Amino acid sequence: MQNIHEDSTIVSSDDMLESVVGIDPLNSRLPTEPPLEPYEGMEFASIEETRIYYTRYAKNTGFSFRMGRVTKSRTNGMIIGREFLCSKEGFRAKKYVKEESNSIIVHDETRVGCKAMLYLKKNGEIWIVSRFVREHNHELFSPKSSQFLRVHRKKTNVQKKLIDVLHDSGLGPSKIRSVLCTESGGVDNVRFSPQDVINYLTEKRQKKLENGDAQMMLSYFKSCQLKNPGFFYAFQMDAEGRLANCFWVDSRSKMAYKYFGDVVTFDPTYLTNKYKMPFVPFTRVNHHQQSILFGCALLWDETIESFFWLLSTWLEAMNGISPKTIITDQDAAISNAVAKVFPKVNHHYCMWHIKKKVPEYLSRVYHEHGEFKNQFYKCIHQSTTVEEFDSDWEAMIDKYGLQDNQWLNNIFSIREKWIPAYVRHNFCAGMSTTQRSESMNKYFKDFLNSSTSLSQFVTQYEKALDARYNKEREKTFTTRNSKPLLRTLYPMEEETSKIYTRKMFRIFQDELVGSQLFITEKVKFSIEVSTYKVREIYKEKPIYYVNFHVTSKEANCSCHMFEYSGILCRHVLCVFIKKKVYCLHSQYVLHRWSINAKKEKVKEVTIEGFQEGSSNASDTSLFNSIMVHSLELSERGSQSKKHHDIAIQSLQNGIAKLDLLDIEESNKKFVDSTSEDMPKVSDVSIALHDPPLIATKGRPRTLRMKSSLEMVRKGSSTCSYCMKKGHTKPKCPNLNQTR
């Protein structure tokens, strides 16, 4: 195009976007009548007003347009001309034209050399149409069809905000568009497709990640720690400065560990980010039997070194307080790391992981002996003593000739880590598997996917965590706001209904009601202890033995349910009722399962190398000690207005005393509270690079790592027509022949 003014110059601007000011054409209330056709000499107040007008004209006429070149003044660089081109103007560049030898898939051709255009030039404060070409060399669409053209698929600002909110809530592009269609009164009022939603989110994400994904995640951690000093994070880098392993935990989870940190599970089996870094949640159950978190990690690999770093870091975040029991899978790297970091902790293996491998390693005996499965599980679950299990196992091995089965020999050699008869002496809050981690993985699936970036991951994780804590508050409200229906007349039922959370009371109530189906027989007695054989009516097995202490009215059962889960079993309750013990001792109602479990007094935190009155404790140690107590103050102070007022008054009194202390020590050397020992989050400047991407073709089909058995099952499809494996009915060659 020639210059419109002699003092002007034409600047290529295919990638230039005009600044959008004023109203958006899709947000504005435009007239319903067709717009006036452009003509040379037509005047507009601004380029934006022209764009709004031309958008309406193009939609009504049935074509799409794009912004062309910009003409700038040679004297002052101001824009003095603007070009509006038909989207089918020109032709595709040769480098994008597909050749037969080129395997790259390109989009279908859309440009056909259309000459239709409108040129706008500036004259003083107004813009005038100096040239208008009406004719198109291609088919034009009806107004209803033209809404699918790119220029008419714009999203309003309100729609963009809704897309952001719905995306942050875990909805995918198709669901987001469905919601917007419903809210807008139908699909005709939503001018964009699910792919447009994807493009919008991708563009927004790319803008956010200009400084790097890992660097943005680190910045997010810093901001969290500045807002809440109880927030803890740590990471490792490789030799090239790329993120390797990362762990973080918020103050709520650290506080919850104080109440429910007796049992912890973790299971690195879930892929929830585009780097394929396993998500490792530290999971446990609260007093409502809900899965909650003690922090989580993203690991680059699953080696002993990575797990050792993770467990050591997690222990540091929990002020060096170890759990009583930790449950993992059989992974050798995890086992070695647990043994090093937690040498005195009960380490159990996940029974579910072991049992799901049975069909894989025992397929022959499964096929030849239909009764083997029942006997195998009976041996595991109905053996109440170590001696009984060992005897039943040996008999099973001999019966089916499995002495040389290496897998069975291996799981028998580690039986003290997973067989109920061995592990039920240890408190596990009723958990024998890492399926709490699995259920948590399924929960996070609503918020995360295999394309999630690191920075998205940590922000979405926080939202998922908020939703989880909201569910806990909901259960607490239900327990406090209602009374459960009683099913017996025993005083212990009414007493426990006022103490337990609703979930735990239901478990106890089932045991109490179930105890009425059992009968007892005294088999051994003395002055102090009587032993009862307890079995279900009309059943000879299984048999349980309950020792009842006559003087103290205490009892224990061979099933060890109380030791294992903290709830009395029906066998003990059956003996209690027989001995007219209708009220339970407090030792049998664990505070951990009570509605007031989170009102327990804060345990004193032992700080290594620090004694009361010592002046050589690090600022970090002192800070952590105060944080533990202040978190409980926040937890309890938020229960009601009265609790809140007492907590605030306590803080104000403490601050006033500290002010007096500062005045008394004003002549001493001032010690900055942010000394070198204190983590200076805002001062830390680290160049953290993204972990390398694993090349994949398209989006991963799955989020969870699968066993070889699962993969074999997936591939072994059976045709319903010829009953042969390897294909399905629609692709059956025999069916095609008959046709």
XYZ file of C-alpha atoms in Angstrom:
739
model
C 0.000 0.000 0.000
C 1.163 3.502 -0.743
C 1.713 6.076 1.960
C -1.339 8.138 2.734
C 0.716 11.167 3.825
C 4.078 12.233 2.545
C 5.396 12.436 6.099
C 4.171 8.974 7.011
C 5.733 5.521 6.870
C 4.143 2.079 6.791
C 5.108 -0.310 9.603
C 4.408 -4.062 9.409
C 2.237 -5.040 12.360
C 0.905 -8.549 11.836
C 1.681 -9.303 15.465
C 0.773 -5.891 16.836
C -2.373 -5.682 18.934
C -4.209 -2.432 19.191
C -4.816 -1.158 22.708
C -8.385 -1.842 23.702
C -10.092 1.012 25.438
C -13.729 1.826 25.947
C -16.434 -0.800 25.802
C -15.994 -4.271 24.412
C -18.223 -4.979 21.407
C -19.386 -8.216 22.983
C -20.114 -6.516 26.285
C -21.923 -3.538 24.768
C -25.595 -3.338 24.005
C -25.435 -3.035 20.237
C -28.452 -2.122 18.096
C -30.329 -5.095 16.686
C -30.819 -3.536 13.203
C -28.143 -4.203 10.547
C -25.300 -1.656 10.646
C -24.878 0.924 7.896
C -22.483 -0.187 5.138
C -19.108 1.602 5.273
C -18.365 4.307 2.708
C -15.400 6.508 1.934
C -15.510 9.629 4.087
C -17.293 7.881 6.980
C -16.049 9.347 10.295
C -15.245 7.726 13.654
C -14.036 9.129 16.958
C -11.381 6.420 17.480
C -9.918 3.190 16.130
C -11.758 1.296 18.850
C -15.095 2.762 17.781
C -14.289 1.697 14.222
C -13.430 -1.834 15.379
C -16.727 -2.140 17.247
C -18.659 -0.914 14.213
C -16.757 -3.117 11.739
C -17.211 -6.165 13.970
C -20.996 -5.729 13.774
C -20.855 -5.121 10.044
C -18.657 -8.195 9.414
C -20.845 -10.454 11.540
C -24.024 -9.299 9.794
C -22.423 -9.590 6.335
C -20.885 -12.996 7.037
C -17.106 -12.631 7.098
C -14.264 -12.265 9.578
C -11.519 -9.658 9.601
C -8.120 -9.073 11.114
C -6.096 -5.942 11.793
C -3.547 -5.233 9.078
C -0.669 -2.790 8.834
C -0.188 0.328 10.920
C 0.889 3.625 9.370
C 2.965 5.888 11.622
C 4.005 9.512 11.254
C 7.667 10.005 10.337
C 7.864 13.163 12.438
C 6.461 12.050 15.800
C 5.803 8.301 15.460
C 2.057 8.678 16.111
C -0.360 6.244 14.452
C -2.098 7.978 11.558
C -3.463 5.034 9.579
C -4.964 1.602 10.263
C -5.944 -1.261 7.996
C -8.851 -3.725 8.437
C -8.411 -6.803 6.198
C -10.664 -9.741 5.406
C -9.332 -12.781 7.263
C -9.063 -14.565 3.887
C -6.729 -11.880 2.481
C -3.428 -13.102 1.046
C -2.146 -16.665 0.875
C -0.408 -19.003 3.258
C 3.382 -18.707 3.322
C 5.210 -21.460 1.466
C 6.907 -22.748 4.590
C 3.468 -23.636 5.999
C 2.229 -25.396 2.867
C 2.167 -29.163 3.397
C 4.148 -31.261 0.967
C 3.781 -34.982 0.442
C 7.204 -35.572 1.971
C 6.399 -33.411 4.977
C 4.942 -35.393 7.857
C 4.002 -32.299 9.849
C 0.235 -31.891 10.112
C -0.885 -28.327 9.386
C -4.279 -26.646 9.547
C -6.572 -26.515 6.524
C -6.094 -23.610 4.120
C -8.344 -20.596 4.807
C -6.736 -17.734 2.863
C -7.858 -17.258 -0.737
C -6.447 -13.820 -1.642
C -9.574 -11.799 -0.839
C -9.138 -8.055 -1.533
C -11.984 -6.774 0.678
C -10.676 -4.191 3.140
C -11.214 -0.900 4.936
C -8.501 1.699 5.462
C -8.758 4.322 8.182
C -6.682 7.494 8.305
C -6.452 10.173 10.964
C -7.520 13.733 10.219
C -7.037 15.932 13.250
C -8.946 14.339 16.122
C -11.172 12.131 13.981
C -10.630 9.012 11.879
C -11.944 8.877 8.314
C -12.519 5.899 5.996
C -10.257 6.736 3.064
C -10.702 3.471 1.191
C -13.315 0.699 1.275
C -13.401 -2.471 -0.868
C -16.768 -4.229 -0.563
C -16.430 -7.287 -2.826
C -15.250 -10.665 -1.456
C -14.019 -13.536 -3.652
C -15.441 -16.241 -1.393
C -18.721 -17.406 0.086
C -20.204 -15.257 2.856
C -21.982 -16.761 5.841
C -25.299 -16.057 7.495
C -25.173 -14.079 10.775
C -25.840 -17.292 12.759
C -22.985 -19.136 11.074
C -20.596 -16.191 11.162
C -20.467 -16.371 14.955
C -18.008 -19.265 14.531
C -15.501 -17.058 12.693
C -12.487 -16.140 14.795
C -13.097 -12.411 15.148
C -16.615 -13.065 16.436
C -15.512 -15.632 19.008
C -14.336 -13.004 21.460
C -14.822 -13.496 25.183
C -16.214 -10.701 27.314
C -14.373 -9.594 30.434
C -17.098 -11.171 32.563
C -16.758 -14.453 30.669
C -12.978 -14.387 31.108
C -13.375 -13.969 34.846
C -15.877 -16.839 34.951
C -13.496 -19.026 32.948
C -10.712 -18.267 35.446
C -12.935 -19.076 38.426
C -14.293 -22.303 36.919
C -10.824 -23.412 35.802
C -9.429 -22.798 39.287
C -12.288 -24.930 40.627
C -11.087 -27.887 38.566
C -13.458 -27.783 35.573
C -12.202 -28.657 32.100
C -12.750 -26.535 28.947
C -15.879 -28.395 27.787
C -17.527 -28.184 31.194
C -16.574 -24.513 31.493
C -18.299 -23.751 28.193
C -21.366 -25.775 29.237
C -21.673 -23.741 32.433
C -21.321 -20.479 30.501
C -23.961 -21.603 27.993
C -26.355 -22.342 30.844
C -25.633 -19.035 32.570
C -25.957 -17.087 29.292
C -29.294 -18.589 28.288
C -28.126 -20.952 25.540
C -25.293 -21.838 23.177
C -26.155 -18.982 20.798
C -25.039 -16.495 23.442
C -21.588 -18.065 23.860
C -19.518 -17.331 20.770
C -16.455 -19.431 21.531
C -15.591 -23.124 21.557
C -13.865 -25.326 24.166
C -10.679 -24.960 22.082
C -10.925 -21.187 22.490
C -11.083 -21.738 26.253
C -7.934 -23.871 26.035
C -6.172 -21.204 23.968
C -7.147 -18.472 26.425
C -5.921 -20.450 29.446
C -2.706 -21.443 27.642
C -1.921 -17.853 26.683
C -2.601 -16.661 30.213
C -0.432 -19.423 31.681
C 2.441 -18.648 29.310
C 2.398 -14.994 30.332
C 2.615 -16.015 33.976
C 5.514 -18.360 33.310
C 7.731 -15.853 31.511
C 10.198 -15.973 34.420
C 10.092 -19.771 34.639
C 7.708 -22.273 36.177
C 9.934 -23.351 39.078
C 10.919 -19.744 39.816
C 7.272 -18.748 40.023
C 6.584 -21.645 42.390
C 9.466 -20.482 44.591
C 8.057 -16.942 44.610
C 4.698 -18.328 45.664
C 6.328 -20.202 48.555
C 8.094 -17.023 49.647
C 4.848 -15.057 49.655
C 3.139 -17.819 51.673
C 5.917 -17.726 54.259
C 5.787 -13.947 54.512
C 2.030 -14.045 55.110
C 2.265 -17.018 57.466
C 5.674 -17.696 59.080
C 4.456 -21.190 60.003
C 4.579 -22.142 56.328
C 7.542 -24.441 55.613
C 9.156 -25.351 52.307
C 12.409 -26.853 51.092
C 13.778 -27.943 47.744
C 16.810 -29.486 46.072
C 18.469 -28.481 42.805
C 20.598 -30.506 40.445
C 24.049 -29.470 39.199
C 22.491 -27.328 36.465
C 20.302 -25.372 38.870
C 17.092 -27.186 37.913
C 14.460 -28.168 40.446
C 14.890 -31.775 41.595
C 12.833 -32.376 44.761
C 10.438 -30.102 46.577
C 8.474 -30.312 49.862
C 6.065 -27.910 51.539
C 3.553 -27.862 54.399
C 1.306 -25.117 55.732
C 0.758 -24.162 59.373
C -2.675 -25.833 59.546
C -1.194 -29.188 58.619
C 1.645 -28.717 61.117
C -0.915 -27.943 63.801
C -3.020 -30.975 62.861
C 0.064 -33.188 63.192
C 0.149 -32.294 66.880
C -3.286 -33.881 67.318
C -3.317 -36.700 64.768
C 0.324 -37.403 63.980
C 0.394 -40.867 65.546
C 0.031 -42.647 62.190
C 1.260 -41.447 58.788
C 1.070 -42.974 55.316
C 2.720 -41.858 52.118
C 2.579 -43.350 48.659
C 4.427 -41.838 45.657
C 2.224 -43.258 42.923
C 0.427 -40.271 41.448
C 1.403 -38.125 38.450
C -0.235 -34.696 38.571
C 2.012 -32.330 36.653
C 3.517 -31.938 33.218
C 7.002 -32.898 34.438
C 5.761 -36.358 35.504
C 7.101 -35.729 39.012
C 5.388 -38.124 41.471
C 3.117 -36.428 43.984
C 3.906 -37.719 47.500
C 1.247 -36.770 50.073
C 1.836 -37.415 53.785
C -1.621 -38.608 54.803
C -3.380 -39.478 58.043
C -6.928 -39.545 59.467
C -8.476 -36.978 61.770
C -11.087 -37.562 64.478
C -13.807 -37.819 61.805
C -11.903 -40.606 59.993
C -11.273 -38.169 57.135
C -8.027 -38.206 55.205
C -5.996 -35.066 55.871
C -2.472 -33.982 54.994
C 0.780 -33.426 56.859
C 2.454 -31.885 53.820
C 3.377 -33.138 50.378
C 6.279 -33.340 47.968
C 7.163 -33.520 44.308
C 10.118 -35.798 43.577
C 12.241 -36.035 40.459
C 13.208 -39.658 41.096
C 12.406 -42.427 43.573
C 15.859 -43.232 44.921
C 17.042 -43.787 48.491
C 18.695 -40.359 48.436
C 15.482 -38.579 47.423
C 13.348 -40.390 49.990
C 15.954 -39.850 52.714
C 15.972 -36.120 51.958
C 12.171 -36.023 51.911
C 11.673 -37.864 55.211
C 14.425 -35.889 56.943
C 12.952 -32.610 55.701
C 9.449 -33.620 56.746
C 10.693 -34.552 60.223
C 12.387 -31.161 60.504
C 9.134 -29.421 59.533
C 7.341 -31.350 62.292
C 9.815 -30.095 64.910
C 11.583 -33.455 65.109
C 8.516 -35.317 66.453
C 8.240 -38.776 64.873
C 4.959 -40.652 64.340
C 4.291 -43.924 66.140
C 3.582 -45.812 62.927
C 4.335 -45.164 59.271
C 2.694 -47.114 56.434
C 4.265 -47.355 52.954
C 4.450 -49.797 50.066
C 7.236 -52.384 49.733
C 9.539 -50.161 47.710
C 13.137 -50.912 48.735
C 14.241 -47.274 48.477
C 11.415 -46.149 50.774
C 12.110 -48.948 53.269
C 15.800 -48.069 53.510
C 15.044 -44.365 53.924
C 12.444 -45.051 56.645
C 14.907 -47.282 58.513
C 17.505 -44.477 58.514
C 15.224 -41.580 59.454
C 12.779 -43.438 61.749
C 14.739 -46.322 63.305
C 12.348 -46.638 66.280
C 9.050 -46.131 64.441
C 6.738 -49.058 63.601
C 7.044 -49.458 59.839
C 4.154 -51.323 58.223
C 3.708 -52.302 54.600
C 0.484 -51.578 52.762
C -1.595 -54.763 52.669
C -3.549 -53.567 49.640
C -0.399 -53.271 47.513
C 0.602 -56.816 48.448
C -2.837 -58.385 47.936
C -3.378 -56.824 44.510
C -0.278 -58.676 43.255
C -1.701 -62.086 44.197
C -3.376 -62.789 40.805
C -0.165 -61.719 39.062
C 2.200 -64.028 40.951
C -0.227 -66.868 41.712
C -2.146 -67.081 38.445
C -1.504 -70.822 38.026
C -2.757 -71.865 41.439
C -5.677 -69.436 41.054
C -6.669 -71.190 37.825
C -6.156 -74.750 39.030
C -7.631 -74.405 42.531
C -10.751 -72.274 42.812
C -10.781 -72.500 46.615
C -7.220 -71.174 47.013
C -8.236 -67.512 47.067
C -10.598 -67.966 50.014
C -8.064 -70.002 51.966
C -5.322 -67.447 51.278
C -7.386 -64.524 52.595
C -8.728 -66.597 55.482
C -5.164 -67.355 56.549
C -4.323 -63.641 56.508
C -7.405 -62.173 58.152
C -8.757 -64.855 60.493
C -5.516 -65.859 62.191
C -5.690 -64.103 65.556
C -2.245 -65.101 66.863
C 1.234 -65.276 65.377
C 1.402 -69.013 66.026
C -1.957 -69.601 64.348
C -0.932 -67.655 61.254
C 2.425 -69.441 60.888
C 0.695 -72.799 61.218
C -2.075 -71.975 58.732
C 0.430 -70.538 56.243
C 2.626 -73.638 56.361
C -0.410 -75.869 55.874
C -1.539 -73.806 52.860
C 1.931 -73.916 51.263
C 2.121 -77.701 51.689
C -1.409 -78.290 50.393
C -0.836 -76.473 47.103
C 2.866 -77.280 46.664
C 4.052 -73.668 46.740
C 7.348 -74.178 48.576
C 9.352 -72.836 45.618
C 7.211 -69.778 44.927
C 9.697 -66.934 45.404
C 7.070 -64.216 45.780
C 5.240 -66.065 48.566
C 8.549 -66.701 50.319
C 9.381 -62.994 50.111
C 6.092 -61.734 51.549
C 6.281 -64.376 54.292
C 9.762 -63.172 55.262
C 8.351 -59.662 55.868
C 5.131 -60.885 57.540
C 5.815 -58.866 60.703
C 5.278 -55.700 58.635
C 1.859 -56.464 57.128
C 0.109 -59.559 58.530
C -2.665 -58.465 60.993
C -1.659 -61.039 63.610
C 1.768 -59.344 63.765
C 0.907 -55.662 63.391
C -2.391 -55.297 65.278
C -0.515 -54.768 68.542
C 0.486 -51.325 67.237
C -1.888 -48.378 67.017
C -2.651 -47.586 63.363
C -5.902 -45.597 63.691
C -7.581 -48.510 61.916
C -5.428 -48.176 58.774
C -3.656 -51.139 57.230
C -3.064 -49.706 53.760
C -1.919 -46.567 51.982
C -5.341 -46.324 50.356
C -5.757 -43.135 52.361
C -3.112 -41.754 50.029
C -4.959 -43.284 47.076
C -8.234 -41.663 48.161
C -6.427 -38.351 48.607
C -5.034 -38.745 45.099
C -8.565 -39.189 43.740
C -9.630 -36.107 45.671
C -6.868 -33.976 44.168
C -7.786 -35.247 40.705
C -10.639 -32.701 40.716
C -8.080 -29.899 41.047
C -5.017 -31.172 39.151
C -4.178 -32.939 35.920
C -1.212 -34.260 33.985
C -0.695 -30.903 32.243
C -0.573 -28.856 35.433
C 2.512 -26.653 35.784
C 4.429 -26.455 39.062
C 3.119 -22.998 39.930
C -0.428 -24.097 39.137
C 0.108 -27.212 41.210
C 0.949 -25.414 44.447
C -1.885 -22.896 44.128
C -4.432 -25.574 43.241
C -3.088 -27.721 46.077
C -3.900 -24.934 48.522
C -7.452 -24.676 47.196
C -7.899 -28.427 47.469
C -6.592 -28.260 51.025
C -9.038 -25.465 51.882
C -11.901 -27.598 50.590
C -10.652 -30.518 52.687
C -10.590 -28.473 55.893
C -14.054 -27.164 55.089
C -15.318 -30.760 55.029
C -13.807 -31.248 58.484
C -15.615 -28.166 59.801
C -18.833 -29.474 58.268
C -18.495 -32.813 60.103
C -17.697 -31.010 63.354
C -20.820 -28.883 62.958
C -22.963 -31.971 62.279
C -21.671 -33.659 65.424
C -22.283 -30.628 67.619
C -25.612 -29.682 66.066
C -27.436 -33.008 66.348
C -27.818 -36.083 68.525
C -27.525 -39.616 67.169
C -30.318 -42.143 67.600
C -29.514 -44.738 70.259
C -30.055 -48.425 69.505
C -29.608 -49.952 72.964
C -30.382 -49.093 76.575
C -26.792 -49.452 77.781
C -25.443 -46.309 79.527
C -22.122 -46.629 77.670
C -23.895 -45.915 74.377
C -25.361 -42.641 75.600
C -22.062 -41.622 77.234
C -19.973 -42.213 74.128
C -22.535 -40.437 71.918
C -21.630 -37.230 73.780
C -17.867 -37.760 73.464
C -17.100 -39.328 70.094
C -17.406 -37.601 66.744
C -20.410 -38.871 64.817
C -18.326 -41.145 62.587
C -16.481 -42.783 65.474
C -19.671 -43.149 67.489
C -21.274 -45.051 64.594
C -18.313 -47.432 64.565
C -18.568 -47.973 68.323
C -22.357 -48.313 68.120
C -22.041 -51.037 65.470
C -19.646 -52.929 67.731
C -22.002 -52.574 70.710
C -25.047 -53.761 68.766
C -22.986 -56.525 67.162
C -21.882 -57.779 70.589
C -25.418 -59.054 71.166
C -24.828 -61.696 68.472
C -21.962 -63.267 70.460
C -21.869 -65.742 73.316
C -19.184 -66.213 75.952
C -17.764 -69.221 77.730
C -15.385 -69.002 80.670
C -12.388 -71.228 79.928
C -9.887 -70.070 82.554
C -10.210 -68.128 85.765
C -8.311 -66.988 88.815
C -8.833 -64.460 91.583
C -7.631 -61.595 89.385
C -8.203 -62.645 85.757
C -10.884 -64.624 83.950
C -10.484 -65.748 80.335
C -13.542 -66.045 78.102
C -13.937 -67.750 74.758
C -16.123 -65.563 72.565
C -17.754 -66.634 69.306
C -20.701 -65.683 67.190
C -23.968 -67.529 67.804
C -24.393 -70.560 65.510
C -20.763 -70.300 64.336
C -17.899 -72.382 65.639
C -15.182 -70.142 64.209
C -13.507 -67.765 64.473
C -12.948 -67.864 68.226
C -11.659 -64.893 70.223
C -10.258 -64.893 73.741
C -10.953 -62.048 76.155
C -9.059 -61.612 79.428
C -11.187 -59.832 82.053
C -9.528 -58.316 85.129
C -12.003 -58.755 87.967
C -10.785 -55.949 90.244
C -10.002 -53.187 87.744
C -12.830 -54.126 85.317
C -10.353 -53.969 82.442
C -10.219 -56.340 79.476
C -8.239 -57.142 76.345
C -9.072 -59.287 73.329
C -7.038 -61.539 71.079
C -8.306 -59.595 68.033
C -6.440 -56.480 69.310
C -8.979 -54.140 67.745
C -8.644 -51.591 70.545
C -4.846 -51.559 70.371
C -5.013 -51.256 66.576
C -7.864 -48.791 66.037
C -8.661 -47.261 69.435
C -12.267 -48.574 69.504
C -13.385 -51.430 71.727
C -14.331 -54.594 69.852
C -17.668 -56.399 70.178
C -15.934 -59.313 71.902
C -14.811 -57.197 74.869
C -18.180 -55.426 74.962
C -19.924 -58.804 75.076
C -17.871 -59.773 78.154
C -18.430 -56.338 79.760
C -22.199 -56.715 79.431
C -22.032 -60.228 80.840
C -20.063 -58.872 83.832
C -22.484 -55.898 84.172
C -19.864 -53.303 83.252
C -22.224 -50.786 81.655
C -20.004 -47.711 81.815
C -16.602 -47.547 80.115
C -13.395 -46.455 81.791
C -11.941 -43.281 80.284
C -8.947 -45.260 78.989
C -11.259 -46.998 76.505
C -12.544 -43.741 74.996
C -9.552 -42.219 73.217
C -9.397 -38.435 73.235
C -8.104 -38.705 69.665
C -11.561 -39.790 68.453
C -13.509 -37.242 70.496
C -15.208 -34.115 69.216
C -12.799 -32.142 71.428
C -9.673 -33.831 70.037
C -8.290 -30.496 68.811
C -8.666 -28.879 72.229
C -5.851 -30.930 73.704
C -3.226 -28.905 75.552
C -0.208 -28.091 73.414
C 2.677 -30.422 74.113
C 5.896 -28.686 75.039
C 8.276 -28.736 72.101
C 11.789 -29.761 73.017
C 14.311 -27.591 71.228
C 17.651 -29.288 70.770
C 20.412 -27.466 72.599
C 18.021 -25.116 74.358
C 17.049 -24.989 78.015
C 14.722 -22.576 79.717
C 16.620 -19.459 80.684
C 19.317 -20.097 78.106
C 20.373 -17.172 75.966
C 22.133 -19.118 73.233
C 19.097 -20.569 71.466
C 18.796 -19.637 67.821
C 16.125 -17.194 66.743
C 14.657 -19.897 64.508
C 14.271 -22.311 67.425
C 12.625 -19.663 69.588
C 10.388 -18.644 66.722
C 9.276 -22.239 66.074
C 8.543 -22.739 69.762
C 6.310 -19.655 69.824
C 4.606 -20.697 66.586
C 3.458 -24.010 68.066
C 1.703 -22.221 70.925
C 0.320 -19.398 68.800
C -1.211 -21.855 66.353
C -3.209 -23.453 69.150
C -4.290 -20.002 70.309
C -5.539 -19.272 66.786
C -7.259 -22.652 66.530
C -9.131 -22.361 69.807
C -9.697 -18.628 69.588
C -11.678 -18.970 66.354
C -14.380 -21.230 67.824
C -16.701 -18.426 68.947
C -16.831 -14.689 69.634
C -16.148 -15.308 73.325
C -13.135 -17.502 72.528
C -11.927 -14.845 70.084
C -12.122 -12.035 72.651
C -10.171 -14.054 75.240
C -7.469 -14.925 72.676
C -7.112 -11.300 71.538
C -6.920 -10.083 75.145
C -4.198 -12.642 75.872
C -2.193 -11.457 72.878
C -2.582 -7.814 73.824
C -1.456 -8.542 77.397
C 1.564 -10.436 76.109
C 2.517 -7.648 73.702
C 2.207 -5.067 76.503
C 4.602 -7.097 78.671
C 7.042 -7.397 75.769
C 6.910 -3.608 75.296
C 7.886 -3.146 78.960
C 10.716 -5.642 78.537
C 12.010 -3.722 75.495
C 12.047 -0.500 77.525
C 13.967 -2.184 80.362
C 16.563 -3.520 77.930
C 16.798 -0.356 75.827
C 20.340 0.260 77.075
C 21.426 -3.170 75.838
C 22.459 -4.089 72.346
C 19.465 -4.386 70.100
C 19.157 -7.820 68.540
C 17.288 -7.818 65.260
C 14.608 -10.490 65.264
C 15.616 -11.355 61.711
C 19.157 -12.476 62.500
C 21.165 -14.813 60.325
C 19.517 -17.821 61.916
C 16.062 -16.591 60.908
C 14.895 -17.605 57.445
C 14.996 -14.406 55.363
C 12.508 -15.368 52.732
C 12.312 -11.978 51.061
C 16.110 -11.668 50.861
C 16.679 -15.043 49.259
C 17.525 -14.706 45.577
C 17.898 -18.066 43.890
C 17.862 -18.749 40.162
C 15.778 -21.916 40.079
C 15.276 -23.515 36.667
C 12.442 -25.783 35.565
C 12.954 -29.554 35.716
C 13.392 -31.156 32.282
C 10.258 -32.272 30.480
C 9.838 -35.907 29.534
C 8.953 -36.011 25.854
C 5.476 -37.402 25.274
C 3.192 -37.445 22.269
C 0.034 -35.660 23.318
C -1.405 -35.518 26.785
C -0.770 -38.552 29.021
C -3.745 -40.877 29.154
C -3.324 -41.688 32.812
C -2.361 -39.953 36.021
C -1.406 -42.917 38.166
C 1.471 -45.337 37.739
C 0.111 -48.806 36.993
C 1.410 -52.254 37.794
C 2.331 -54.687 35.056
C -0.811 -56.688 35.839
C -3.026 -53.655 35.268
C -1.300 -52.956 31.952
C -1.721 -56.589 30.861
C -5.407 -56.476 31.749
C -5.865 -53.312 29.740
C -4.388 -54.871 26.623
C -6.121 -58.265 26.841
C -9.502 -57.335 25.309
C -11.770 -60.228 24.288
C -14.026 -60.246 21.227
C -17.661 -60.950 22.119
C -18.250 -62.479 18.641
C -15.428 -65.007 18.175
C -14.319 -65.041 21.858
C -10.668 -64.545 20.874
C -8.334 -62.114 22.617
C -6.543 -59.165 21.055
C -9.474 -57.364 19.439
C -13.096 -56.336 19.999
C -16.276 -57.150 18.060
C -16.257 -54.088 15.734
C -12.771 -55.084 14.512
C -13.370 -58.842 14.406
C -12.069 -60.321 11.100
C -14.590 -63.186 11.281
C -17.476 -60.731 11.524
C -16.195 -58.791 8.527
C -16.011 -62.010 6.491
C -19.639 -62.892 7.244
C -20.686 -59.435 6.119
